[in-house]
């Protein structure tokens, strides 16, 4: 109804002064268009422009939208109605498009009389030649939509807790700086400042206190930085700094300044929270350490990890060499992981015999890696890599299955061969070891636990003797035997024997090999044999490479042995034939000490 009234009013106006509709008194040429009651009544702002872009006529909606009266608008250059925030290049683009195609559209910010801005969708079209007006401009008010969109864009860029650029925006800044540095040949540094205490503040004093501390830290960090540096929030408890230019000494100074700034902040006390602030700072440099934004941030974060590992209150520059060696290590671990899954590890077995009778009394399981390029690889080349990380669990599970499966297979052929299985010292102490062993035995119910002998070394008691002893006791409780490997070489053999309560002592091959030339080694062998007898432990010599050594051992009272003089480690399928064929030297029986 109001629209109709307005139209009528406008028509009246037109009739009274004979000008164009909508009060375009100064522009009778526009009458044909703006006289159209539909446009006059439209909610959208509407204006006609002459060929120079000056306003010829407007409708009420445009006046309402901008707050200007009709008189103030008419005759004015349309371009002067652009708000300050309007990018002038967009206007030039629209004008060019209009000239070329006869129509153009896009988003604009129009000036309001009160100094504000209206976000509008502008459609421009050329009018038929001959009239006073050359162009028609329609403006739809989309301010709310644009403001919401702008706010969303702001949120996507800014960390609302500190008002600093967020991680995404930081990334964009770094990417931009890298692109620029590529052209100019400049360097740049990216820092990450991690403040672990923030989590504690939030936990102990509440979220509010955490937020206040964040604000204070952001302000403090900002105050020590050069004006051109960009400070951002890169994570929950971390800030980041992008520093353009500089040299090694300046970068290190900046790292120290950032660290000190947090530690000496006293901010926590000012905010009434009693927390000692410690800052770990890590940084990486373009082009030396990394070549793009992702890598620079990742390297700086890795460096922070190292600063944290060094106690937290420290700074570190990213170490390229270390990163390379870690990458190589990761690749080698992946290779081992894939090899386990692909069945590229195999177990060879070295016979253990009772020398005087030639009876096979057991075999030692020795793992080999059938490497696609390097051939059969001995364990020393890869065990260090596996031990001490999570791969050892997968490896031990696989090994237990292979060995228990083999024992079951031999038993099915009528061969009862107990097998010694080497256990990595780290793993023997680990809480997961005994459950792993139990699970493996459960998977092979036809194999009595007593067929398995765990070869453990004195290194097992090095870090946590109690844990090793606990696990060994648990294994023995299941029925699994334990042999103390490499006995007599290290300093802690006796302590290990006492702590681990081993059932069997394996004389170290270095001691065995020395006994022909070195009286001390010969005495050591005799001593170990005597001790084992006294403690009612089994005793076996390793590394018996020659028949002379076998004879010397027999004379020293050691009747059980393994070594090249008897057999090399061999694939399991050869063991039965070897057992049938092998005979001890004739004089071994006579060498036995009675
Ligand atoms: P170890 O437990 O002392 O095993 C005996 C090593 O001596 C084996 O080397 C064996 O092939 C070698 N050997 C046997 N007889 C003789 C001999 O007469 N002369 C000489 N010179 N050497 C002999 P291998 O197979 O290279 O194993 C080296 C070490 O790797 C083992 O020492 C053991 O500690 C470890 N290992 C082997 N297999 C495994 C496994 O499956 N798991 C774990 N955790 N460790 C293993
Ligand atoms: Ca062994």
Coordinates of C-alpha atoms and ligand atoms in Angstrom, one line a residue:
X1 CA 0.0 0.0 0.0
X2 CA 2.8 2.4 1.0
X3 CA 4.6 1.7 -2.3
X4 CA 1.5 2.5 -4.2
X5 CA 1.1 5.7 -2.3
X6 CA 4.7 6.6 -3.0
X7 CA 4.2 5.9 -6.7
X8 CA 1.1 8.1 -6.7
X9 CA 3.0 10.8 -4.9
X10 CA 5.8 10.5 -7.4
X11 CA 3.4 10.7 -10.3
X12 CA 1.8 13.7 -8.8
X13 CA 5.2 15.3 -8.5
X14 CA 6.0 14.5 -12.0
X15 CA 2.6 16.0 -13.1
X16 CA 3.1 19.1 -11.0
X17 CA 6.6 20.1 -12.3
X18 CA 6.5 18.1 -15.5
X19 CA 9.8 16.4 -14.8
X20 CA 10.6 12.8 -14.7
X21 CA 9.2 10.4 -12.2
X22 CA 10.7 10.0 -8.7
X23 CA 11.5 13.7 -8.6
X24 CA 14.1 13.6 -11.2
X25 CA 13.3 17.2 -11.8
X26 CA 16.5 18.1 -13.5
X27 CA 16.4 15.2 -15.9
X28 CA 13.3 15.0 -17.9
X29 CA 15.1 12.6 -20.3
X30 CA 15.0 9.8 -17.7
X31 CA 11.2 10.0 -17.4
X32 CA 10.6 7.0 -19.6
X33 CA 12.5 4.8 -17.3
X34 CA 12.3 6.0 -13.8
X35 CA 8.7 6.9 -14.5
X36 CA 8.1 3.3 -14.4
X37 CA 6.1 2.7 -11.2
X38 CA 7.8 -0.7 -10.7
X39 CA 11.2 0.8 -10.4
X40 CA 9.9 3.7 -8.3
X41 CA 8.4 1.2 -5.9
X42 CA 11.3 -1.2 -5.9
X43 CA 13.0 -1.9 -2.6
X44 CA 16.4 -1.8 -4.4
X45 CA 18.1 1.5 -4.9
X46 CA 18.0 2.8 -8.4
X47 CA 19.7 5.6 -10.2
X48 CA 20.2 6.7 -13.8
X49 CA 23.5 8.3 -14.8
X50 CA 24.6 10.4 -17.7
X51 CA 27.4 9.5 -19.9
X52 CA 29.9 11.1 -17.5
X53 CA 28.6 9.0 -14.6
X54 CA 26.8 11.9 -12.9
X55 CA 23.5 11.0 -11.3
X56 CA 20.4 12.1 -13.3
X57 CA 17.6 10.5 -11.2
X58 CA 17.2 8.3 -8.1
X59 CA 14.4 6.5 -6.4
X60 CA 13.4 6.7 -2.7
X61 CA 15.0 3.4 -1.9
X62 CA 18.4 4.7 -2.9
X63 CA 17.9 7.8 -0.7
X64 CA 16.9 5.6 2.2
X65 CA 19.9 3.3 1.6
X66 CA 22.4 6.1 1.6
X67 CA 20.8 8.7 3.8
X68 CA 21.2 11.4 1.2
X69 CA 18.3 13.4 0.0
X70 CA 17.4 13.3 -3.7
X71 CA 18.7 16.9 -4.1
X72 CA 22.0 15.9 -2.7
X73 CA 22.4 13.0 -5.0
X74 CA 21.3 14.4 -8.3
X75 CA 24.1 15.9 -10.4
X76 CA 26.7 14.3 -8.3
X77 CA 29.4 12.0 -9.8
X78 CA 28.4 8.4 -8.9
X79 CA 32.0 7.5 -8.2
X80 CA 32.0 10.0 -5.3
X81 CA 29.5 7.8 -3.6
X82 CA 32.1 5.1 -3.1
X83 CA 32.9 4.4 0.6
X84 CA 36.5 4.7 1.8
X85 CA 36.7 1.0 2.2
X86 CA 35.8 0.4 -1.5
X87 CA 38.7 -0.8 -3.6
X88 CA 38.9 1.8 -6.4
X89 CA 40.3 -0.8 -8.8
X90 CA 37.0 -2.7 -8.7
X91 CA 35.2 0.4 -9.8
X92 CA 37.6 0.9 -12.7
X93 CA 37.0 -2.7 -13.6
X94 CA 33.2 -2.3 -13.5
X95 CA 33.3 0.9 -15.7
X96 CA 35.5 -0.9 -18.2
X97 CA 33.2 -3.9 -18.3
X98 CA 30.1 -1.6 -18.7
X99 CA 31.7 0.2 -21.7
X100 CA 32.8 -3.0 -23.3
X101 CA 29.7 -5.2 -22.8
X102 CA 26.9 -2.8 -22.1
X103 CA 26.4 -4.2 -18.6
X104 CA 28.4 -5.0 -15.5
X105 CA 27.8 -6.1 -12.0
X106 CA 29.7 -6.7 -8.7
X107 CA 29.8 -5.9 -5.1
X108 CA 30.5 -2.3 -3.9
X109 CA 30.6 -0.4 -0.7
X110 CA 28.6 2.9 -1.1
X111 CA 29.0 5.9 1.2
X112 CA 26.3 6.8 3.6
X113 CA 25.6 10.3 4.5
X114 CA 26.4 9.5 8.2
X115 CA 29.9 8.3 7.3
X116 CA 28.9 4.6 7.3
X117 CA 29.0 2.2 4.4
X118 CA 26.4 0.2 2.6
X119 CA 27.4 -3.1 1.1
X120 CA 25.5 -3.4 -2.2
X121 CA 25.2 -5.6 -5.2
X122 CA 25.5 -3.2 -8.1
X123 CA 24.0 -3.9 -11.6
X124 CA 24.9 -1.4 -14.3
X125 CA 23.4 -1.4 -17.7
X126 CA 23.6 0.9 -20.7
X127 CA 20.3 2.6 -21.7
X128 CA 19.2 3.0 -25.3
X129 CA 20.8 6.0 -27.0
X130 CA 18.9 9.3 -27.3
X131 CA 17.7 9.9 -23.8
X132 CA 19.4 12.1 -21.3
X133 CA 20.4 9.2 -19.1
X134 CA 23.0 6.7 -20.5
X135 CA 23.1 4.2 -17.7
X136 CA 20.9 2.5 -15.2
X137 CA 22.3 1.5 -11.8
X138 CA 20.5 -0.9 -9.5
X139 CA 21.8 -1.4 -5.9
X140 CA 20.6 -4.2 -3.7
X141 CA 21.5 -3.8 0.0
X142 CA 23.6 -6.8 1.0
X143 CA 25.4 -5.2 4.0
X144 CA 24.4 -7.8 6.5
X145 CA 25.5 -10.6 4.3
X146 CA 28.8 -8.9 3.5
X147 CA 29.5 -8.0 7.1
X148 CA 28.9 -11.6 8.2
X149 CA 31.1 -12.9 5.4
X150 CA 33.8 -10.4 6.4
X151 CA 33.5 -11.5 10.0
X152 CA 33.9 -15.1 9.0
X153 CA 36.9 -14.2 7.0
X154 CA 38.3 -12.3 10.0
X155 CA 37.7 -15.3 12.2
X156 CA 39.5 -17.5 9.7
X157 CA 42.5 -15.3 9.9
X158 CA 42.6 -14.1 13.4
X159 CA 43.0 -15.8 16.8
X160 CA 40.2 -14.3 18.8
X161 CA 41.9 -14.8 22.2
X162 CA 44.9 -12.6 21.3
X163 CA 43.8 -10.7 18.2
X164 CA 47.0 -12.0 16.6
X165 CA 47.0 -13.7 13.2
X166 CA 46.1 -17.4 13.6
X167 CA 48.0 -20.3 12.3
X168 CA 46.3 -20.2 8.8
X169 CA 47.1 -16.5 8.5
X170 CA 50.7 -17.1 9.7
X171 CA 51.1 -19.8 7.1
X172 CA 49.9 -17.3 4.5
X173 CA 52.4 -14.7 5.7
X174 CA 55.2 -17.2 5.7
X175 CA 54.3 -18.4 2.2
X176 CA 54.2 -14.8 1.0
X177 CA 57.5 -14.0 2.6
X178 CA 59.1 -17.1 1.1
X179 CA 57.9 -16.2 -2.4
X180 CA 59.3 -12.7 -1.9
X181 CA 62.6 -14.0 -0.5
X182 CA 62.9 -16.3 -3.5
X183 CA 62.9 -13.2 -5.7
X184 CA 65.1 -11.0 -3.6
X185 CA 67.5 -13.6 -2.3
X186 CA 66.7 -12.5 1.3
X187 CA 66.6 -14.9 4.3
X188 CA 63.8 -15.2 6.8
X189 CA 63.4 -17.0 10.1
X190 CA 60.3 -18.6 11.6
X191 CA 60.2 -19.1 15.4
X192 CA 57.8 -21.1 17.6
X193 CA 57.6 -20.2 21.2
X194 CA 56.0 -22.9 23.3
X195 CA 54.8 -22.1 26.8
X196 CA 53.8 -25.3 28.5
X197 CA 52.7 -23.6 31.7
X198 CA 49.7 -22.3 29.9
X199 CA 48.0 -25.7 30.1
X200 CA 48.7 -25.8 33.8
X201 CA 47.3 -22.2 34.3
X202 CA 44.1 -23.2 32.5
X203 CA 43.9 -26.4 34.6
X204 CA 44.6 -24.9 38.0
X205 CA 43.2 -21.3 37.6
X206 CA 40.6 -21.7 35.0
X207 CA 40.1 -20.8 31.4
X208 CA 39.8 -17.1 32.1
X209 CA 43.1 -16.9 33.8
X210 CA 44.7 -18.8 30.8
X211 CA 43.2 -16.3 28.4
X212 CA 44.4 -13.3 30.4
X213 CA 47.9 -14.8 30.5
X214 CA 47.8 -15.3 26.7
X215 CA 46.9 -11.7 26.2
X216 CA 49.7 -10.5 28.4
X217 CA 52.2 -12.8 26.8
X218 CA 51.1 -11.7 23.3
X219 CA 51.6 -8.1 24.3
X220 CA 55.0 -8.7 25.9
X221 CA 56.3 -10.8 23.0
X222 CA 55.1 -8.0 20.6
X223 CA 57.0 -5.5 22.5
X224 CA 60.4 -7.2 22.1
X225 CA 60.0 -7.8 18.4
X226 CA 61.1 -5.5 15.6
X227 CA 58.2 -3.6 14.0
X228 CA 58.3 -5.6 10.8
X229 CA 58.2 -9.0 12.5
X230 CA 54.9 -10.8 12.5
X231 CA 53.7 -12.3 15.8
X232 CA 51.0 -15.0 15.5
X233 CA 49.3 -17.6 17.6
X234 CA 50.4 -21.0 16.1
X235 CA 48.8 -23.4 18.6
X236 CA 47.0 -23.8 21.9
X237 CA 50.1 -23.0 23.9
X238 CA 52.4 -21.6 21.3
X239 CA 53.2 -18.4 19.5
X240 CA 55.1 -18.0 16.3
X241 CA 57.2 -15.2 14.9
X242 CA 58.1 -14.5 11.3
X243 CA 61.2 -12.4 11.0
X244 CA 62.2 -11.2 7.6
X245 CA 65.9 -10.7 6.9
X246 CA 68.7 -11.0 9.5
X247 CA 71.7 -13.2 10.0
X248 CA 72.7 -16.1 12.2
X249 CA 73.7 -13.9 15.1
X250 CA 70.5 -11.8 15.0
X251 CA 68.3 -14.9 14.7
X252 CA 70.0 -16.4 17.8
X253 CA 69.6 -13.1 19.7
X254 CA 65.9 -13.0 18.8
X255 CA 65.5 -16.6 20.1
X256 CA 67.1 -15.7 23.3
X257 CA 65.0 -12.5 23.6
X258 CA 61.8 -14.4 23.1
X259 CA 62.8 -17.0 25.7
X260 CA 63.8 -14.4 28.2
X261 CA 60.7 -12.3 27.5
X262 CA 58.4 -15.1 28.6
X263 CA 60.6 -16.3 31.5
X264 CA 61.2 -12.9 33.0
X265 CA 57.7 -11.9 32.3
X266 CA 56.5 -11.8 35.8
X267 CA 53.2 -11.7 34.0
X268 CA 51.8 -14.7 35.8
X269 CA 52.3 -12.9 39.2
X270 CA 50.8 -9.7 37.8
X271 CA 47.7 -11.7 36.9
X272 CA 47.5 -13.3 40.3
X273 CA 48.4 -16.8 39.1
X274 CA 51.3 -18.5 40.8
X275 CA 53.0 -20.3 37.9
X276 CA 56.6 -20.3 36.9
X277 CA 56.7 -19.5 33.2
X278 CA 59.2 -21.5 31.0
X279 CA 59.5 -21.0 27.3
X280 CA 61.0 -23.3 24.8
X281 CA 61.9 -21.6 21.5
X282 CA 62.7 -23.3 18.3
X283 CA 63.4 -21.7 14.9
X284 CA 64.2 -22.6 11.3
X285 CA 65.6 -20.4 8.6
X286 CA 64.8 -20.0 4.9
X287 CA 66.6 -20.9 2.7
X288 CA 69.0 -23.0 4.8
X289 CA 66.7 -25.3 6.7
X290 CA 63.5 -25.5 4.6
X291 CA 62.1 -24.3 1.3
X292 CA 58.4 -23.6 2.0
X293 CA 56.0 -22.4 4.6
X294 CA 54.9 -25.9 5.7
X295 CA 58.4 -27.2 6.1
X296 CA 59.6 -24.0 7.9
X297 CA 56.9 -24.3 10.5
X298 CA 57.4 -28.0 10.8
X299 CA 61.2 -27.5 11.3
X300 CA 60.6 -24.8 13.8
X301 CA 58.2 -27.1 15.7
X302 CA 60.8 -29.9 15.6
X303 CA 63.4 -27.5 17.0
X304 CA 60.9 -26.6 19.8
X305 CA 60.6 -30.3 20.6
X306 CA 64.4 -30.4 21.0
X307 CA 64.4 -27.3 23.2
X308 CA 61.7 -28.9 25.3
X309 CA 63.7 -32.1 25.5
X310 CA 66.6 -30.0 26.8
X311 CA 64.6 -29.0 29.8
X312 CA 62.1 -26.6 28.3
X313 CA 63.7 -23.3 29.2
X314 CA 65.9 -23.2 26.2
X315 CA 66.1 -22.3 22.5
X316 CA 67.3 -24.4 19.6
X317 CA 67.8 -23.8 15.9
X318 CA 66.5 -26.6 13.6
X319 CA 69.3 -29.1 13.1
X320 CA 69.3 -30.2 9.4
X321 CA 71.8 -33.0 9.9
X322 CA 69.9 -34.4 12.8
X323 CA 66.7 -34.2 10.9
X324 CA 68.3 -36.0 8.0
X325 CA 69.5 -38.8 10.2
X326 CA 66.1 -39.0 11.8
X327 CA 64.5 -39.3 8.4
X328 CA 67.0 -42.0 7.4
X329 CA 66.2 -43.8 10.7
X330 CA 62.5 -43.5 9.9
X331 CA 63.1 -44.9 6.5
X332 CA 65.1 -47.9 7.8
X333 CA 62.4 -48.6 10.4
X334 CA 59.8 -48.6 7.7
X335 CA 61.9 -51.0 5.8
X336 CA 62.1 -53.4 8.8
X337 CA 58.4 -53.0 9.4
X338 CA 57.7 -53.9 5.8
X339 CA 60.2 -56.8 5.9
X340 CA 58.4 -58.3 8.9
X341 CA 55.1 -58.1 7.2
X342 CA 56.5 -59.5 3.9
X343 CA 58.1 -62.5 5.7
X344 CA 61.6 -61.4 4.7
X345 CA 63.0 -62.4 8.1
X346 CA 63.9 -66.0 8.6
X347 CA 65.3 -68.0 11.5
X348 CA 68.3 -70.2 11.3
X349 CA 69.1 -72.7 14.0
X350 CA 72.5 -73.6 15.4
X351 CA 72.6 -77.1 17.0
X352 CA 73.7 -77.4 20.6
X353 CA 75.2 -80.8 21.4
X354 CA 76.4 -83.0 24.2
X355 CA 79.9 -83.4 22.9
X356 CA 80.9 -86.8 24.4
X357 CA 77.8 -88.6 23.0
X358 CA 77.1 -86.4 20.0
X359 CA 73.4 -86.1 21.1
X360 CA 71.5 -83.0 19.9
X361 CA 70.2 -81.3 23.0
X362 CA 68.9 -78.1 21.6
X363 CA 69.3 -75.4 19.0
X364 CA 69.7 -71.6 19.2
X365 CA 67.4 -69.5 17.0
X366 CA 69.3 -66.9 15.1
X367 CA 67.4 -64.5 13.0
X368 CA 68.5 -63.5 9.5
X369 CA 67.1 -60.8 7.1
X370 CA 66.7 -62.1 3.6
X371 CA 67.3 -58.6 2.1
X372 CA 66.3 -58.1 -1.5
X373 CA 69.5 -56.2 -2.3
X374 CA 72.0 -57.1 0.5
X375 CA 71.3 -60.8 0.6
X376 CA 71.3 -62.6 4.0
X377 CA 71.9 -60.0 6.6
X378 CA 73.1 -60.9 10.1
X379 CA 71.2 -59.6 13.2
X380 CA 74.0 -57.3 14.4
X381 CA 73.2 -55.1 11.3
X382 CA 69.6 -54.4 12.3
X383 CA 68.9 -55.4 15.9
X384 CA 70.1 -52.1 17.3
X385 CA 67.6 -50.4 15.1
X386 CA 64.7 -52.4 16.3
X387 CA 65.5 -52.5 19.9
X388 CA 64.2 -49.7 22.0
X389 CA 61.3 -48.7 19.8
X390 CA 57.8 -50.0 19.2
X391 CA 58.9 -52.3 16.4
X392 CA 60.5 -54.7 18.9
X393 CA 57.0 -55.9 19.9
X394 CA 56.0 -56.8 16.4
X395 CA 59.4 -58.4 15.8
X396 CA 59.3 -60.5 19.0
X397 CA 55.8 -61.7 18.3
X398 CA 56.9 -62.7 14.9
X399 CA 60.0 -64.5 16.2
X400 CA 58.0 -66.3 18.9
X401 CA 55.5 -67.6 16.3
X402 CA 58.3 -68.7 14.0
X403 CA 60.2 -70.5 16.7
X404 CA 57.1 -72.1 18.4
X405 CA 55.8 -73.1 15.0
X406 CA 59.1 -74.7 14.2
X407 CA 59.3 -76.6 17.5
X408 CA 55.7 -77.9 16.8
X409 CA 56.8 -79.0 13.3
X410 CA 59.9 -80.9 14.6
X411 CA 57.8 -82.5 17.3
X412 CA 55.4 -83.7 14.6
X413 CA 58.4 -85.4 12.9
X414 CA 59.4 -87.0 16.2
X415 CA 62.2 -84.5 17.1
X416 CA 62.0 -82.9 20.5
X417 CA 64.4 -79.9 20.1
X418 CA 64.3 -77.2 22.8
X419 CA 65.1 -73.8 21.3
X420 CA 67.1 -70.9 22.7
X421 CA 65.6 -67.6 21.7
X422 CA 67.5 -64.4 22.2
X423 CA 65.6 -61.6 24.0
X424 CA 66.6 -58.0 23.5
X425 CA 67.6 -56.5 26.9
X426 CA 65.3 -53.6 26.6
X427 CA 62.4 -55.8 25.8
X428 CA 63.0 -58.3 28.6
X429 CA 62.4 -55.4 31.0
X430 CA 59.3 -54.2 29.2
X431 CA 55.9 -54.8 30.8
X432 CA 54.5 -56.0 27.4
X433 CA 57.1 -58.9 27.2
X434 CA 55.4 -61.5 29.4
X435 CA 51.9 -61.0 28.0
X436 CA 53.4 -61.2 24.5
X437 CA 55.1 -64.5 25.5
X438 CA 51.9 -65.9 27.0
X439 CA 49.9 -65.0 24.0
X440 CA 52.4 -66.7 21.7
X441 CA 52.4 -69.9 23.8
X442 CA 48.6 -69.8 23.7
X443 CA 48.7 -69.7 19.9
X444 CA 50.8 -72.9 19.9
X445 CA 49.2 -75.1 22.4
X446 CA 51.0 -78.3 21.2
X447 CA 54.3 -76.8 22.4
X448 CA 55.1 -77.2 26.1
X449 CA 56.5 -74.0 27.5
X450 CA 59.6 -76.0 28.7
X451 CA 60.7 -76.3 25.1
X452 CA 61.6 -72.6 25.1
X453 CA 64.8 -71.2 26.6
X454 CA 65.2 -67.5 26.7
X455 CA 68.7 -66.3 26.1
X456 CA 69.1 -63.1 28.3
X457 CA 72.3 -61.1 28.8
X458 CA 73.6 -59.2 31.7
X459 CA 72.7 -56.0 29.8
X460 CA 69.1 -56.8 30.8
X461 CA 69.7 -55.8 34.4
X462 CA 71.5 -52.6 33.5
X463 CA 68.8 -50.0 33.8
X464 CA 66.1 -51.6 35.9
X465 CA 67.2 -54.9 37.4
X466 CA 64.0 -55.3 39.4
X467 CA 61.9 -55.1 36.2
X468 CA 64.1 -57.6 34.4
X469 CA 64.0 -60.0 37.4
X470 CA 60.3 -59.7 37.7
X471 CA 59.7 -60.6 34.1
X472 CA 62.2 -63.5 34.2
X473 CA 60.5 -64.9 37.3
X474 CA 57.2 -64.6 35.5
X475 CA 58.6 -66.5 32.5
X476 CA 60.0 -69.2 34.6
X477 CA 56.6 -69.5 36.4
X478 CA 55.0 -70.2 33.0
X479 CA 57.6 -73.0 32.6
X480 CA 59.9 -71.3 30.2
X481 CA 63.6 -71.7 31.0
X482 CA 66.2 -68.9 31.1
X483 CA 69.8 -69.1 30.0
X484 CA 72.3 -66.3 30.9
X485 CA 74.1 -65.5 27.6
X486 CA 77.7 -64.2 27.2
X487 CA 78.6 -65.3 30.7
X488 CA 82.1 -64.5 31.9
X489 CA 82.9 -61.6 29.6
X490 CA 81.2 -58.6 31.3
X491 CA 81.6 -57.2 34.8
X492 CA 78.1 -58.0 35.9
X493 CA 77.8 -61.7 35.1
X494 CA 77.5 -62.8 38.7
X495 CA 75.0 -60.0 39.6
X496 CA 72.9 -61.0 36.6
X497 CA 73.0 -64.7 37.6
X498 CA 71.9 -63.8 41.0
X499 CA 69.2 -61.4 39.9
X500 CA 67.8 -63.4 37.1
X501 CA 68.0 -66.9 38.6
X502 CA 68.9 -68.4 35.2
X503 CA 68.7 -72.1 34.7
X504 CA 71.6 -72.4 32.3
X505 CA 74.9 -70.5 31.9
X506 CA 76.3 -69.9 28.4
X507 CA 80.0 -69.3 28.5
X508 CA 80.8 -66.3 26.3
X509 CA 82.6 -67.2 23.1
X510 CA 85.4 -64.7 23.6
X511 CA 86.3 -66.5 26.9
X512 CA 86.0 -69.8 25.1
X513 CA 88.2 -68.8 22.2
X514 CA 90.9 -67.4 24.5
X515 CA 91.3 -70.6 26.6
X516 CA 93.9 -72.2 24.3
X517 CA 96.3 -69.2 24.5
X518 CA 95.3 -67.5 27.6
X519 CA 95.6 -69.2 31.0
X520 CA 93.2 -66.7 32.5
X521 CA 90.5 -67.6 30.1
X522 CA 91.1 -71.3 30.7
X523 CA 90.8 -70.7 34.4
X524 CA 87.7 -68.6 33.9
X525 CA 86.1 -71.5 32.0
X526 CA 87.0 -73.9 34.7
X527 CA 85.7 -71.5 37.3
X528 CA 82.4 -71.0 35.5
X529 CA 81.9 -74.8 35.1
X530 CA 82.6 -75.3 38.9
X531 CA 80.3 -72.4 39.8
X532 CA 77.5 -73.7 37.6
X533 CA 77.8 -77.2 39.1
X534 CA 77.7 -75.7 42.6
X535 CA 74.6 -73.7 41.9
X536 CA 73.1 -76.7 40.0
X537 CA 72.8 -74.8 36.7
X538 CA 73.4 -76.2 33.3
X539 CA 76.5 -74.9 31.5
X540 CA 77.2 -74.7 27.7
X541 CA 80.0 -73.2 25.8
X542 CA 79.4 -70.9 22.7
X543 CA 81.7 -70.2 19.8
X544 CA 83.5 -73.6 19.7
X545 CA 85.2 -73.1 16.4
X546 CA 87.8 -75.9 16.4
X547 CA 88.0 -79.5 17.7
X548 CA 91.0 -78.4 19.9
X549 CA 88.7 -76.0 21.7
X550 CA 86.1 -78.8 22.1
X551 CA 88.8 -81.0 23.7
X552 CA 89.9 -78.2 25.9
X553 CA 86.4 -77.6 27.1
X554 CA 85.8 -81.2 27.8
X555 CA 89.0 -81.3 29.8
X556 CA 87.7 -78.3 31.7
X557 CA 84.5 -80.2 32.5
X558 CA 82.1 -78.5 30.0
X559 CA 80.3 -81.2 28.0
X560 CA 77.7 -79.1 26.1
X561 CA 78.6 -76.8 23.3
X562 CA 77.6 -75.0 20.1
X563 CA 79.9 -73.5 17.5
X564 CA 81.3 -73.8 14.0
X565 CA 83.3 -76.9 14.9
X566 CA 80.0 -78.6 15.4
X567 CA 77.7 -76.8 12.9
X568 CA 77.0 -73.4 11.4
X569 CA 73.5 -72.0 12.0
X570 CA 71.3 -73.6 9.3
X571 CA 67.8 -73.3 7.9
X572 CA 65.4 -75.5 10.0
X573 CA 64.6 -78.0 7.3
X574 CA 68.3 -79.1 7.3
X575 CA 68.5 -79.8 11.0
X576 CA 66.9 -83.3 10.9
X577 CA 69.4 -84.6 8.2
X578 CA 72.3 -82.9 10.0
X579 CA 71.3 -84.6 13.3
X580 CA 71.3 -88.0 11.6
X581 CA 74.7 -87.5 9.9
X582 CA 76.7 -85.7 12.5
X583 CA 79.2 -87.6 14.6
X584 CA 81.5 -86.1 17.2
X585 CA 85.3 -86.5 16.9
X586 CA 86.3 -89.9 18.3
X587 CA 88.7 -88.5 20.9
X588 CA 86.1 -86.1 22.4
X589 CA 84.8 -88.9 24.6
X590 CA 88.2 -89.7 25.9
X591 CA 88.9 -86.0 26.6
X592 CA 86.0 -85.9 29.1
X593 CA 87.2 -85.0 32.6
X594 CA 86.1 -87.5 35.1
Ligands
LIG1 P1 74.7 -64.6 20.5 O1 73.4 -64.8 21.2 O2 75.9 -64.6 21.2 O3 74.7 -65.7 19.3 C1 75.8 -66.4 18.9 C2 76.4 -65.7 17.7 O4 77.6 -66.4 17.5 C3 75.6 -66.0 16.4 O5 75.8 -64.9 15.6 C4 76.2 -67.2 15.8 O6 76.0 -67.3 14.5 C5 77.7 -66.9 16.2 N1 78.4 -68.2 16.3 C6 78.0 -69.4 16.5 N2 79.0 -70.3 16.6 C7 80.1 -69.5 16.3 C8 81.5 -69.8 16.2 O7 82.0 -71.0 16.3 N3 82.4 -68.8 15.9 C9 82.0 -67.6 15.8 N4 82.8 -66.6 15.5 N5 80.6 -67.2 15.9 C10 79.8 -68.2 16.1 P2 74.7 -64.1 14.9 O8 73.7 -65.1 14.4 O9 75.3 -63.1 14.0 O10 74.0 -63.4 16.1 C11 74.6 -62.3 16.7 C12 73.9 -61.9 17.9 O11 72.6 -61.3 17.5 C13 73.5 -63.0 18.8 O12 74.6 -63.2 19.7 C14 72.3 -62.5 19.5 O13 72.7 -61.7 20.6 C15 71.7 -61.6 18.5 N6 70.5 -62.3 17.9 C16 70.5 -63.3 17.0 N7 69.3 -63.6 16.7 C17 68.5 -62.9 17.5 C18 67.1 -62.8 17.7 O14 66.3 -63.5 17.1 N8 66.6 -61.9 18.6 C19 67.5 -61.1 19.3 N9 67.0 -60.3 20.2 N10 68.8 -61.2 19.2 C20 69.3 -62.1 18.3
LIG2 CA1 72.4 -66.3 22.4

